[in-house]
Coordinates of C-alpha atoms in Angstrom, one line a residue:
M1 CA 0.0 0.0 0.0
P2 CA 1.6 3.3 -1.0
E3 CA 2.5 5.7 1.8
L4 CA 1.5 8.7 -0.3
K5 CA -2.2 9.3 -0.8
L6 CA -4.1 12.0 -2.7
Q7 CA -7.7 13.0 -2.2
L8 CA -9.4 14.5 -5.2
F9 CA -13.0 14.1 -4.2
G10 CA -13.5 17.3 -2.3
F11 CA -10.8 19.9 -1.8
P12 CA -7.5 18.3 -3.0
Q13 CA -5.2 17.1 -0.2
F14 CA -2.0 15.0 0.0
A15 CA -1.3 12.8 2.9
Y16 CA 2.0 11.0 3.7
Q17 CA 2.1 8.2 6.2
G18 CA -1.3 9.2 7.4
Q19 CA -0.5 12.9 8.0
P20 CA -1.7 15.8 5.8
V21 CA 1.0 17.4 3.7
E22 CA 1.2 21.2 4.0
G23 CA 2.8 23.7 1.7
V24 CA 1.6 22.3 -1.6
R25 CA 0.9 25.1 -4.0
R26 CA -2.5 25.5 -5.7
K27 CA -1.0 25.1 -9.2
A28 CA 0.7 22.0 -8.0
L29 CA -2.6 20.5 -6.8
A30 CA -4.2 21.4 -10.1
L31 CA -1.4 19.8 -12.1
T32 CA -1.6 16.6 -10.0
A33 CA -5.4 16.4 -10.5
Y34 CA -4.9 16.8 -14.3
L35 CA -2.3 14.1 -14.4
A36 CA -4.4 11.7 -12.2
L37 CA -7.0 11.6 -15.0
A38 CA -4.6 11.5 -17.9
E39 CA -4.4 8.3 -19.9
R40 CA -0.8 8.8 -20.9
P41 CA 2.2 11.2 -20.2
R42 CA 1.3 14.8 -21.0
P43 CA 3.6 17.2 -22.9
R44 CA 5.2 20.0 -20.8
E45 CA 4.0 22.6 -23.2
L46 CA 0.4 21.4 -22.8
L47 CA 0.6 21.6 -19.0
A48 CA 2.2 25.0 -19.1
G49 CA -0.5 26.3 -21.4
L50 CA -3.3 24.8 -19.3
L51 CA -2.1 26.4 -16.0
W52 CA -0.4 29.6 -17.1
S53 CA -2.3 30.6 -20.3
D54 CA -1.8 34.3 -19.3
Q55 CA 2.0 34.1 -19.5
D56 CA 4.4 33.8 -22.4
E57 CA 6.0 30.4 -23.1
E58 CA 9.3 31.1 -21.3
H59 CA 7.6 32.2 -18.1
A60 CA 5.0 29.4 -18.2
R61 CA 7.7 26.8 -18.6
A62 CA 9.6 28.3 -15.7
A63 CA 6.5 28.3 -13.5
L64 CA 6.0 24.6 -14.4
R65 CA 9.5 23.8 -13.3
A66 CA 8.9 25.5 -10.0
V67 CA 5.7 23.5 -9.4
L68 CA 7.4 20.2 -10.3
H69 CA 10.1 21.0 -7.8
N70 CA 7.4 21.6 -5.2
L71 CA 5.7 18.3 -6.0
T72 CA 9.0 16.2 -5.9
T73 CA 10.3 17.6 -2.6
F74 CA 7.4 17.5 -0.1
A75 CA 7.7 13.7 0.5
P76 CA 10.6 11.2 0.0
V77 CA 8.6 9.2 -2.6
A78 CA 9.4 9.0 -6.3
W79 CA 5.8 9.3 -7.6
L80 CA 6.3 11.5 -10.7
E81 CA 7.9 10.5 -14.0
V82 CA 9.5 13.7 -15.4
D83 CA 11.7 14.1 -18.5
R84 CA 12.5 17.0 -20.8
H85 CA 9.3 16.5 -22.8
T86 CA 6.6 14.9 -20.7
V87 CA 5.2 14.5 -17.1
S88 CA 3.1 11.6 -15.7
L89 CA 2.2 9.9 -12.4
K90 CA 3.6 6.5 -11.3
A91 CA 0.4 4.6 -10.7
D92 CA 1.8 2.3 -8.1
A93 CA 3.5 5.0 -6.1
V94 CA 0.5 7.1 -5.0
D95 CA -2.9 6.1 -3.8
I96 CA -5.6 8.3 -5.5
D97 CA -9.2 8.1 -4.6
V98 CA -10.5 9.0 -8.1
R99 CA -8.4 6.2 -9.6
Q100 CA -9.8 3.8 -7.1
F101 CA -13.3 5.0 -7.9
L102 CA -12.8 4.4 -11.6
A103 CA -11.2 1.0 -11.0
A104 CA -14.1 -0.1 -8.9
L105 CA -16.5 0.9 -11.7
D106 CA -14.4 -0.9 -14.3
R107 CA -14.8 -4.2 -12.3
T108 CA -18.6 -4.1 -12.9
R109 CA -18.3 -3.5 -16.7
A110 CA -17.5 -7.2 -17.6
H111 CA -20.9 -8.3 -16.2
L112 CA -24.1 -8.0 -18.3
H113 CA -26.7 -8.9 -15.7
T114 CA -29.4 -9.5 -18.3
D115 CA -31.9 -10.4 -15.6
G116 CA -31.8 -6.9 -14.3
K117 CA -30.1 -7.9 -11.0
L118 CA -26.7 -7.1 -9.6
C119 CA -24.4 -9.9 -8.5
P120 CA -22.7 -9.7 -5.1
S121 CA -19.3 -8.7 -6.6
C122 CA -20.8 -5.8 -8.5
C123 CA -22.8 -4.7 -5.5
A124 CA -19.5 -4.6 -3.5
A125 CA -17.7 -2.7 -6.3
L126 CA -20.4 -0.1 -6.6
G127 CA -20.6 0.2 -2.9
E128 CA -16.8 0.8 -2.7
A129 CA -17.1 3.4 -5.5
V130 CA -19.9 5.5 -4.0
K131 CA -18.2 5.4 -0.6
L132 CA -15.1 6.9 -2.2
F133 CA -17.2 9.7 -3.7
G134 CA -17.3 11.9 -0.5
A135 CA -17.7 15.2 -2.4
P136 CA -17.7 16.3 -6.1
F137 CA -14.3 16.3 -7.9
L138 CA -12.0 19.0 -6.4
G139 CA -14.9 20.5 -4.4
R140 CA -14.7 24.3 -4.4
F141 CA -11.1 24.4 -5.6
N142 CA -10.4 26.6 -8.5
L143 CA -7.7 28.7 -10.3
P144 CA -9.0 32.3 -10.8
D145 CA -6.2 33.0 -13.4
S146 CA -6.7 29.8 -15.5
S147 CA -10.1 29.6 -17.2
E148 CA -8.9 26.6 -19.3
F149 CA -8.2 24.5 -16.1
D150 CA -11.5 25.6 -14.6
L151 CA -13.3 24.4 -17.7
W152 CA -11.5 21.1 -17.7
Q153 CA -12.3 20.8 -13.9
S154 CA -16.0 21.4 -14.4
T155 CA -16.1 18.8 -17.3
Q156 CA -14.5 16.1 -15.1
R157 CA -16.7 17.0 -12.2
E158 CA -19.8 16.5 -14.4
W159 CA -18.5 13.2 -15.7
L160 CA -17.5 11.8 -12.3
S161 CA -20.7 13.0 -10.7
R162 CA -22.8 11.3 -13.4
E163 CA -20.8 8.0 -12.8
C164 CA -21.6 8.2 -9.1
I165 CA -25.2 9.0 -9.6
T166 CA -25.6 6.0 -12.0
S167 CA -24.0 3.8 -9.3
L168 CA -26.2 5.1 -6.6
R169 CA -29.4 4.6 -8.7
R170 CA -28.4 1.0 -9.5
L171 CA -27.6 0.3 -5.8
A172 CA -30.8 1.9 -4.5
Q173 CA -33.1 0.1 -6.9
H174 CA -31.3 -3.3 -6.5
T175 CA -31.3 -3.0 -2.7
A176 CA -35.0 -2.0 -2.6
E177 CA -36.1 -4.8 -4.9
H178 CA -33.8 -7.7 -4.1
V179 CA -32.4 -7.3 -0.6
P180 CA -35.0 -8.1 2.1
G181 CA -35.1 -5.7 5.0
A182 CA -32.6 -3.3 3.5
I183 CA -35.0 -0.4 2.7
L184 CA -33.0 2.0 5.0
E185 CA -29.8 1.2 3.0
A186 CA -31.7 2.1 -0.2
I187 CA -32.9 5.3 1.3
A188 CA -29.3 6.2 2.2
Y189 CA -28.3 5.7 -1.4
G190 CA -31.1 7.9 -2.5
R191 CA -30.2 10.7 -0.1
K192 CA -26.6 10.7 -1.3
W193 CA -27.9 10.9 -4.9
L194 CA -29.8 14.0 -3.9
T195 CA -26.8 15.6 -2.3
I196 CA -25.0 15.3 -5.6
D197 CA -27.9 16.5 -7.8
P198 CA -30.7 18.1 -5.7
L199 CA -32.7 19.0 -8.9
D200 CA -33.0 15.4 -10.2
E201 CA -36.7 14.6 -10.2
Q202 CA -36.0 10.9 -10.7
A203 CA -34.0 10.9 -7.4
H204 CA -36.9 12.7 -5.6
R205 CA -39.4 10.2 -7.0
L206 CA -37.2 7.3 -5.8
M207 CA -37.0 8.8 -2.3
M208 CA -40.8 9.3 -2.2
R209 CA -41.3 5.7 -3.1
L210 CA -38.7 4.4 -0.7
L211 CA -40.0 6.5 2.2
A212 CA -43.6 5.3 1.5
A213 CA -42.4 1.7 1.4
N214 CA -40.8 2.2 4.8
G215 CA -44.1 3.4 6.2
Q216 CA -43.1 7.1 6.2
R217 CA -45.8 8.4 3.9
H218 CA -45.7 11.8 5.6
E219 CA -42.0 12.1 4.9
A220 CA -42.6 11.1 1.3
L221 CA -45.0 14.0 0.9
K222 CA -42.5 16.3 2.5
Q223 CA -40.0 15.0 0.0
Y224 CA -42.3 16.2 -2.8
A225 CA -42.6 19.6 -1.1
E226 CA -38.9 19.9 -1.1
C227 CA -38.7 19.0 -4.7
L228 CA -41.3 21.6 -5.5
R229 CA -39.4 24.3 -3.5
L230 CA -36.1 23.5 -5.2
L231 CA -37.5 23.5 -8.7
D232 CA -39.3 26.8 -8.1
R233 CA -36.3 28.5 -6.6
E234 CA -33.6 27.2 -9.0
L235 CA -35.5 26.8 -12.3
A236 CA -38.8 28.7 -11.8
T237 CA -40.7 25.6 -13.0
L238 CA -43.0 22.9 -11.7
P239 CA -42.3 19.2 -11.4
D240 CA -43.1 17.0 -14.4
A241 CA -46.3 15.1 -14.7
E242 CA -44.8 11.9 -13.5
T243 CA -43.7 13.4 -10.2
I244 CA -47.0 15.2 -9.6
A245 CA -48.9 11.9 -10.3
L246 CA -46.8 10.1 -7.8
Y247 CA -47.5 12.8 -5.2
E248 CA -51.2 12.6 -5.8
A249 CA -51.2 8.8 -5.4
L250 CA -49.3 9.1 -2.1
R251 CA -51.6 12.0 -0.9
D252 CA -54.7 9.9 -1.7
G253 CA -53.4 6.8 0.1
E254 CA -52.8 4.6 -2.9
A255 CA -50.2 1.9 -2.8
V256 CA -47.0 2.6 -4.8
A257 CA -44.1 0.4 -5.7
A258 CA -40.7 0.9 -3.9
V259 CA -39.1 1.2 -7.4
E260 CA -40.5 3.1 -10.3
P261 CA -42.1 0.6 -12.7
G262 CA -40.0 -0.1 -15.8
T263 CA -36.7 0.8 -14.2
R264 CA -34.0 -1.8 -13.4
S265 CA -30.8 -1.8 -11.4
F266 CA -29.0 -2.6 -14.7
E267 CA -30.4 -1.9 -18.1
P268 CA -30.9 -4.9 -20.4
A269 CA -28.3 -5.5 -23.1
Q270 CA -30.4 -4.3 -25.9
A271 CA -31.0 -0.8 -24.4
I272 CA -28.1 1.4 -25.5
S273 CA -29.4 4.9 -24.8
V274 CA -27.2 7.6 -23.2
L275 CA -29.4 10.7 -22.8
P276 CA -29.0 14.3 -21.6
P277 CA -31.5 15.7 -19.1
L278 CA -34.9 16.7 -20.4
P279 CA -35.0 20.5 -20.5
P280 CA -37.5 21.9 -17.9
L281 CA -38.8 24.7 -20.2
V282 CA -38.9 25.0 -24.0
I283 CA -40.9 27.8 -25.6
G284 CA -41.0 29.0 -29.2
R285 CA -38.9 26.2 -30.7
E286 CA -41.7 24.3 -32.5
T287 CA -40.5 25.2 -35.9
A288 CA -36.9 24.3 -35.2
I289 CA -37.8 21.0 -33.6
T290 CA -40.0 20.1 -36.6
E291 CA -37.3 21.0 -39.1
L292 CA -34.6 19.0 -37.2
K293 CA -36.9 16.0 -36.8
A294 CA -37.6 16.1 -40.6
R295 CA -33.8 16.1 -41.2
L296 CA -33.7 13.0 -39.0
G297 CA -36.5 11.3 -41.0
V298 CA -39.6 12.0 -38.9
P299 CA -42.3 11.7 -39.9
T300 CA -41.1 10.9 -43.5
P301 CA -38.0 8.7 -43.8
E302 CA -37.3 10.2 -47.3
T303 CA -36.3 13.5 -45.7
R304 CA -33.6 12.0 -43.5
R305 CA -30.0 13.3 -43.8
S306 CA -27.1 11.2 -42.5
T307 CA -25.5 14.3 -40.9
T308 CA -26.9 17.6 -39.7
V309 CA -25.0 20.3 -37.9
I310 CA -26.8 22.9 -35.6
E311 CA -25.2 26.3 -35.5
G312 CA -26.2 29.5 -33.6
W313 CA -25.2 32.3 -31.2
P314 CA -23.8 31.3 -27.8
G315 CA -26.9 30.9 -25.6
V316 CA -29.4 30.5 -28.4
G317 CA -30.5 27.1 -27.0
K318 CA -28.7 24.5 -29.1
S319 CA -28.2 22.2 -26.1
T320 CA -31.8 22.6 -25.1
L321 CA -32.9 21.4 -28.5
F322 CA -30.6 18.3 -28.1
G323 CA -32.4 17.6 -24.8
V324 CA -35.8 17.8 -26.4
L325 CA -34.9 15.6 -29.4
A326 CA -33.2 13.0 -27.3
H327 CA -36.4 12.4 -25.4
D328 CA -38.8 12.7 -28.4
P329 CA -41.1 9.6 -28.6
E330 CA -41.2 9.8 -32.5
L331 CA -37.4 9.8 -32.7
K332 CA -37.1 7.0 -30.2
A333 CA -39.5 5.0 -32.5
A334 CA -37.5 5.9 -35.6
F335 CA -34.3 4.8 -34.0
P336 CA -35.4 1.7 -32.1
D337 CA -31.8 0.6 -31.2
G338 CA -31.2 3.7 -29.1
I339 CA -30.0 7.2 -28.8
L340 CA -26.4 8.0 -27.8
W341 CA -25.6 11.6 -26.7
T342 CA -22.5 13.4 -25.5
A343 CA -21.4 17.0 -25.0
L344 CA -17.8 17.8 -25.8
G345 CA -16.9 21.3 -24.8
E346 CA -13.7 23.2 -25.4
T347 CA -11.2 20.6 -24.0
P348 CA -12.9 17.2 -24.0
N349 CA -11.6 13.9 -22.7
L350 CA -12.5 12.2 -26.0
L351 CA -11.6 8.7 -24.7
R352 CA -13.8 9.0 -21.6
K353 CA -16.7 10.5 -23.6
L354 CA -16.5 7.7 -26.1
A355 CA -16.2 5.1 -23.4
T356 CA -19.6 6.2 -22.1
W357 CA -21.1 5.0 -25.4
A358 CA -19.0 1.9 -25.3
E359 CA -20.2 1.1 -21.8
A360 CA -23.8 1.4 -23.0
L361 CA -23.1 -0.9 -25.9
R362 CA -21.4 -3.4 -23.5
I363 CA -18.2 -3.6 -25.5
I364 CA -15.6 -2.2 -23.0
P365 CA -13.4 -5.0 -22.0
P366 CA -12.5 -5.4 -18.3
G367 CA -9.5 -3.6 -17.0
R368 CA -7.6 -0.9 -19.0
L369 CA -9.4 1.1 -21.6
P370 CA -8.3 0.5 -25.2
S371 CA -7.0 3.3 -27.3
L372 CA -9.3 5.9 -28.8
E373 CA -8.8 4.5 -32.3
A374 CA -9.5 1.0 -31.2
L375 CA -12.6 2.0 -29.3
T376 CA -13.9 4.0 -32.3
G377 CA -13.5 0.8 -34.5
Q378 CA -15.3 -1.4 -31.9
I379 CA -18.3 1.0 -31.7
T380 CA -18.4 1.3 -35.5
A381 CA -18.6 -2.4 -35.8
A382 CA -21.3 -2.6 -33.2
L383 CA -23.5 0.0 -34.9
Q384 CA -22.9 -1.3 -38.5
D385 CA -26.4 -2.8 -38.8
R386 CA -28.3 -0.9 -36.1
R387 CA -30.6 2.1 -36.2
V388 CA -29.2 4.6 -33.6
L389 CA -29.4 8.4 -33.4
L390 CA -26.0 9.9 -32.5
L391 CA -26.0 13.3 -30.8
V392 CA -22.8 15.2 -30.3
D393 CA -23.2 18.7 -28.8
D394 CA -20.9 21.7 -28.3
I395 CA -18.0 20.8 -30.6
W396 CA -15.2 23.4 -30.6
Q397 CA -12.8 21.8 -33.0
S398 CA -13.8 19.7 -36.1
D399 CA -11.3 17.0 -35.4
H400 CA -12.9 16.4 -31.9
A401 CA -15.9 15.0 -33.7
A402 CA -14.0 12.3 -35.7
P403 CA -14.1 9.6 -33.0
F404 CA -17.9 9.9 -32.8
R405 CA -18.6 9.3 -36.6
V406 CA -19.3 5.7 -35.8
G407 CA -22.8 5.2 -37.3
G408 CA -23.8 2.8 -40.1
Q409 CA -26.3 3.3 -42.8
G410 CA -29.2 3.1 -40.5
C411 CA -27.9 5.7 -38.1
A412 CA -28.1 9.5 -38.2
L413 CA -25.7 12.0 -36.7
L414 CA -26.7 15.4 -35.2
M415 CA -23.9 17.7 -34.1
S416 CA -23.7 21.3 -32.9
S417 CA -21.2 24.1 -32.7
R418 CA -21.2 27.8 -31.7
V419 CA -18.2 28.2 -34.1
S420 CA -19.3 28.9 -37.6
S421 CA -16.1 27.6 -39.3
V422 CA -16.3 24.4 -37.3
A423 CA -20.0 23.9 -38.2
R424 CA -19.1 24.3 -41.9
A425 CA -16.2 21.9 -41.6
L426 CA -18.4 19.3 -39.9
A427 CA -21.2 19.4 -42.5
P428 CA -20.9 17.4 -45.7
A429 CA -22.6 20.2 -47.6
S430 CA -23.9 23.7 -46.8
A431 CA -27.5 22.4 -46.8
D432 CA -26.6 20.1 -43.9
V433 CA -26.1 23.2 -41.6
C434 CA -29.2 24.3 -39.7
R435 CA -28.9 27.7 -38.1
I436 CA -31.0 28.3 -35.0
P437 CA -32.5 31.8 -34.8
V438 CA -33.2 33.9 -31.7
L439 CA -36.8 34.1 -30.5
N440 CA -39.2 36.7 -31.9
D441 CA -40.7 39.2 -29.4
Q442 CA -43.9 37.1 -29.0
Y443 CA -42.1 33.9 -28.0
A444 CA -39.5 35.8 -26.0
L445 CA -42.1 37.5 -23.9
G446 CA -43.9 34.1 -23.5
L447 CA -40.7 32.7 -22.1
L448 CA -40.2 35.6 -19.7
S449 CA -43.9 35.4 -18.7
H450 CA -43.4 31.7 -17.7
L451 CA -40.3 32.5 -15.7
A452 CA -41.6 35.7 -14.0
P453 CA -45.4 35.8 -14.5
Q454 CA -46.1 38.5 -11.9
A455 CA -43.4 40.9 -13.3
V456 CA -44.8 40.6 -16.8
A457 CA -48.4 41.0 -15.6
E458 CA -47.6 44.2 -13.7
H459 CA -45.1 45.7 -16.2
P460 CA -46.1 44.3 -19.7
E461 CA -44.7 47.2 -21.7
E462 CA -41.3 47.3 -19.9
C463 CA -41.0 43.6 -20.2
L464 CA -41.8 43.6 -23.9
Q465 CA -39.1 46.3 -24.3
L466 CA -36.7 44.2 -22.3
V467 CA -37.0 41.1 -24.4
H468 CA -36.7 43.3 -27.5
D469 CA -33.5 44.8 -26.2
L470 CA -32.2 41.4 -25.4
E471 CA -32.9 40.4 -29.0
G472 CA -34.7 37.2 -28.2
L473 CA -31.6 35.3 -26.9
P474 CA -33.0 32.5 -24.6
L475 CA -29.9 32.5 -22.3
A476 CA -30.4 36.3 -21.6
I477 CA -34.1 35.9 -21.1
Q478 CA -33.8 33.0 -18.8
V479 CA -31.3 34.9 -16.6
A480 CA -33.5 38.0 -16.6
G481 CA -36.6 35.9 -15.8
R482 CA -34.9 34.3 -12.8
L483 CA -33.7 37.6 -11.5
L484 CA -37.2 39.2 -11.8
H485 CA -38.8 36.1 -10.2
E486 CA -36.5 36.3 -7.2
E487 CA -37.1 40.0 -6.8
M488 CA -40.9 39.7 -7.0
S489 CA -40.9 36.7 -4.5
L490 CA -39.2 39.0 -2.0
G491 CA -42.1 41.5 -2.4
W492 CA -39.8 44.1 -3.9
G493 CA -40.5 46.3 -7.0
V494 CA -38.7 45.5 -10.2
V495 CA -38.7 48.8 -12.0
E496 CA -35.1 49.5 -11.1
L497 CA -34.1 45.9 -11.9
L498 CA -35.8 46.1 -15.3
A499 CA -33.8 49.2 -16.1
E500 CA -30.5 47.5 -15.0
L501 CA -31.4 44.4 -17.2
R502 CA -32.0 46.6 -20.2
A503 CA -28.7 48.3 -19.7
G504 CA -27.0 44.9 -19.2
S505 CA -25.4 45.7 -15.8
S506 CA -27.1 42.8 -14.0
L507 CA -27.0 40.2 -16.8
L508 CA -23.3 39.6 -17.3
T509 CA -22.6 39.0 -13.6
A510 CA -25.7 36.7 -13.0
Q511 CA -25.3 33.0 -12.9
A512 CA -26.3 31.2 -16.1
P513 CA -28.9 28.5 -16.1
D514 CA -27.5 25.0 -16.4
D515 CA -29.5 22.0 -17.5
T516 CA -26.7 19.5 -17.5
L517 CA -25.2 19.8 -14.0
A518 CA -26.7 21.0 -10.7
T519 CA -24.9 19.8 -7.6
A520 CA -24.9 21.0 -4.1
S521 CA -21.3 22.3 -4.3
Y522 CA -21.2 23.2 -8.0
T523 CA -21.2 27.0 -8.7
A524 CA -22.8 27.8 -12.0
P525 CA -20.7 30.0 -14.3
T526 CA -21.8 33.6 -14.8
V527 CA -23.1 34.7 -18.2
L528 CA -19.8 36.6 -18.6
A529 CA -17.8 33.4 -18.0
L530 CA -19.8 31.5 -20.7
L531 CA -19.3 34.3 -23.2
K532 CA -15.6 34.5 -22.4
R533 CA -15.2 30.9 -23.6
S534 CA -15.8 32.2 -27.1
T535 CA -13.4 35.2 -26.9
D536 CA -10.6 33.6 -24.9
V537 CA -9.4 31.8 -28.0
L538 CA -8.8 35.1 -29.9
D539 CA -5.3 36.5 -30.2
D540 CA -4.7 39.9 -28.5
E541 CA -5.2 42.0 -31.6
T542 CA -8.4 40.4 -32.6
L543 CA -9.7 40.5 -29.0
T544 CA -8.9 44.2 -28.9
R545 CA -10.9 44.8 -32.1
F546 CA -13.8 42.7 -30.8
A547 CA -13.8 44.8 -27.7
L548 CA -14.0 48.0 -29.7
L549 CA -17.3 46.8 -31.2
G550 CA -18.7 47.5 -27.7
L551 CA -18.6 51.2 -28.7
F552 CA -21.6 50.6 -31.0
S553 CA -25.2 50.7 -29.9
A554 CA -26.4 47.3 -28.8
K555 CA -30.0 47.8 -30.1
P556 CA -29.1 46.4 -32.6
A557 CA -25.3 46.5 -33.4
T558 CA -24.9 46.4 -37.1
F559 CA -22.1 47.8 -39.2
D560 CA -20.5 47.7 -42.7
L561 CA -16.9 47.2 -43.6
A562 CA -16.2 50.9 -43.8
A563 CA -17.4 51.4 -40.2
L564 CA -15.3 48.5 -39.1
A565 CA -12.2 49.8 -40.9
A566 CA -12.7 53.2 -39.2
T567 CA -13.2 51.8 -35.8
W568 CA -10.2 49.5 -36.0
G569 CA -8.0 52.0 -37.8
V570 CA -7.1 49.6 -40.6
S571 CA -7.4 49.7 -44.4
D572 CA -8.6 46.1 -44.7
P573 CA -10.9 44.8 -42.0
K574 CA -11.8 41.6 -43.8
P575 CA -9.3 39.2 -42.1
T576 CA -10.5 40.2 -38.7
V577 CA -14.1 40.0 -39.8
R578 CA -13.5 36.5 -41.2
T579 CA -12.1 35.4 -37.8
L580 CA -15.0 36.9 -35.8
V581 CA -17.6 35.3 -38.1
S582 CA -15.9 32.0 -38.0
R583 CA -15.9 32.1 -34.2
G584 CA -19.6 32.8 -34.2
L585 CA -19.1 36.3 -32.8
L586 CA -20.3 38.2 -35.8
E587 CA -23.1 37.3 -38.3
P588 CA -23.3 38.5 -41.9
I589 CA -26.6 40.0 -43.0
S590 CA -27.9 41.4 -46.2
G591 CA -26.3 44.4 -48.0
G592 CA -22.7 43.7 -47.0
R593 CA -23.4 44.4 -43.3
F594 CA -22.7 42.5 -40.2
Q595 CA -24.4 42.2 -36.8
M596 CA -23.5 41.3 -33.3
H597 CA -26.0 40.2 -30.7
A598 CA -26.7 42.6 -27.9
L599 CA -25.3 40.3 -25.2
L600 CA -22.0 40.0 -27.1
V601 CA -21.9 43.8 -27.4
L602 CA -22.2 44.0 -23.6
H603 CA -19.4 41.5 -23.3
A604 CA -17.3 43.5 -25.7
R605 CA -18.0 46.6 -23.7
A606 CA -16.9 44.9 -20.5
L607 CA -13.6 44.1 -22.2
L608 CA -12.8 47.7 -23.1
P609 CA -11.0 48.7 -20.0
R610 CA -8.3 46.0 -20.3
S611 CA -8.2 46.0 -24.1
T612 CA -7.8 49.6 -25.0

């Protein structure tokens, strides 16, 4: 047993011979966490860029050397492999809770359990895994000066939390159904599930059923009340019909099963779906949903395209559409062999993302994962004669999509990107790109009315002007609606807030809605942080020119090449315009003019102090 241990669930902490190690720098902890989840040695230049992206190459490499010295001197253990080009961990020299967690899950992947039950060895392995998950990955640890690391951290946190939730669900359902007298153990699994994702209605329903099965019907009704409170506070929405129906059955004294009918502790081998959460609120997207379903062959197979790429402004609702389509009954019928979804983001772990699909297909061998290329080949072979819908959301680089092009003739592939040049590169032809527009004023006001009904009822004209000023962007309207709802629930007036929202002063610093991850210790990014993901990739000169566009009026911001040339002080603005259009930050319109969404203008304006 190694004397050196590293805790990564919760705030990162080293221990040597049972005693906490002090004096480890934050960047050193971040580097170790990154290496712990790396499949192979990582290049020094990659690590320097990840942790010191704000420094030039020479200073970043020097900072990396200092951190490596810090890591190799705090304990008399040779646990790092360091050479002139790469850095990696010695797996047998340090005990890491995250690696133990993943190893325990790997031990369950060789068992099919086609009868829907878990064997004793899998129960033990899953129990070991969920015990190791004491808190979300890295807890509240962050690096304020490294947005790239923070994005990587949030992606890994989402993945590991999802793995733990799946394990808890399987254990709770198996224990409730197949282990006599163990209902309290199942309840404990359900409670831990809710600490990780308190907005998961499936977890609330499971707790309601388990509490009722334990003779605690009053507590089951209180669980529904808590679900209702959380959904209203965090999402300004009601529980879905299934949750309400279960509540009504419990209220009326009806008997309910301890486990939701139709669910199993392990899905049968033929079920291969990996789905995103169902969006809690979708308004004004009927036309887009109908068009996308037609491209996927519903209701007429003759209209099906093998590949479609969704493109649109950041915050226009591309991921929301993926959630709707993934749960659409007609699409499930059209693709009876399943739906496989993933979201990549800016710096994805492609092997782990693809491994989630492979796990659903039951083709991951026990032990060490194969290479990315080998796994792509295995999945391609498995899908050759199957009818599966493949959904790949939030692609930032076209080569990131390559491992997920695994469908046969009966499959369809739907992808999305906020980057125009990437969308065009992914699409076989221009007709395969589907651009998602912003909402018109009618639908935008309807969305705001659903989120903040009292504010809209009392200030209809001001609210209509607000959604018009926000140019129908769903992200901006959802943030504004939540802020208005919170203000009204406190009994305060909203006139001043409406003015601030129209000016944009409250929008950029507000937390963005997040449909894919909501954990007790997860802090949602601000709207500004989400927008920065699109501008952080720009070089300094292009970023400066983007910021100067904040000088234009945001209602709406449109300009021609002559205006851009004058603003930037250049004779030929076309190279910069091409870059901004390709990154999805500008959009060409008729008459040789270009437009920028109001929220992006506000973001550009916020950059002016440090860019001019």
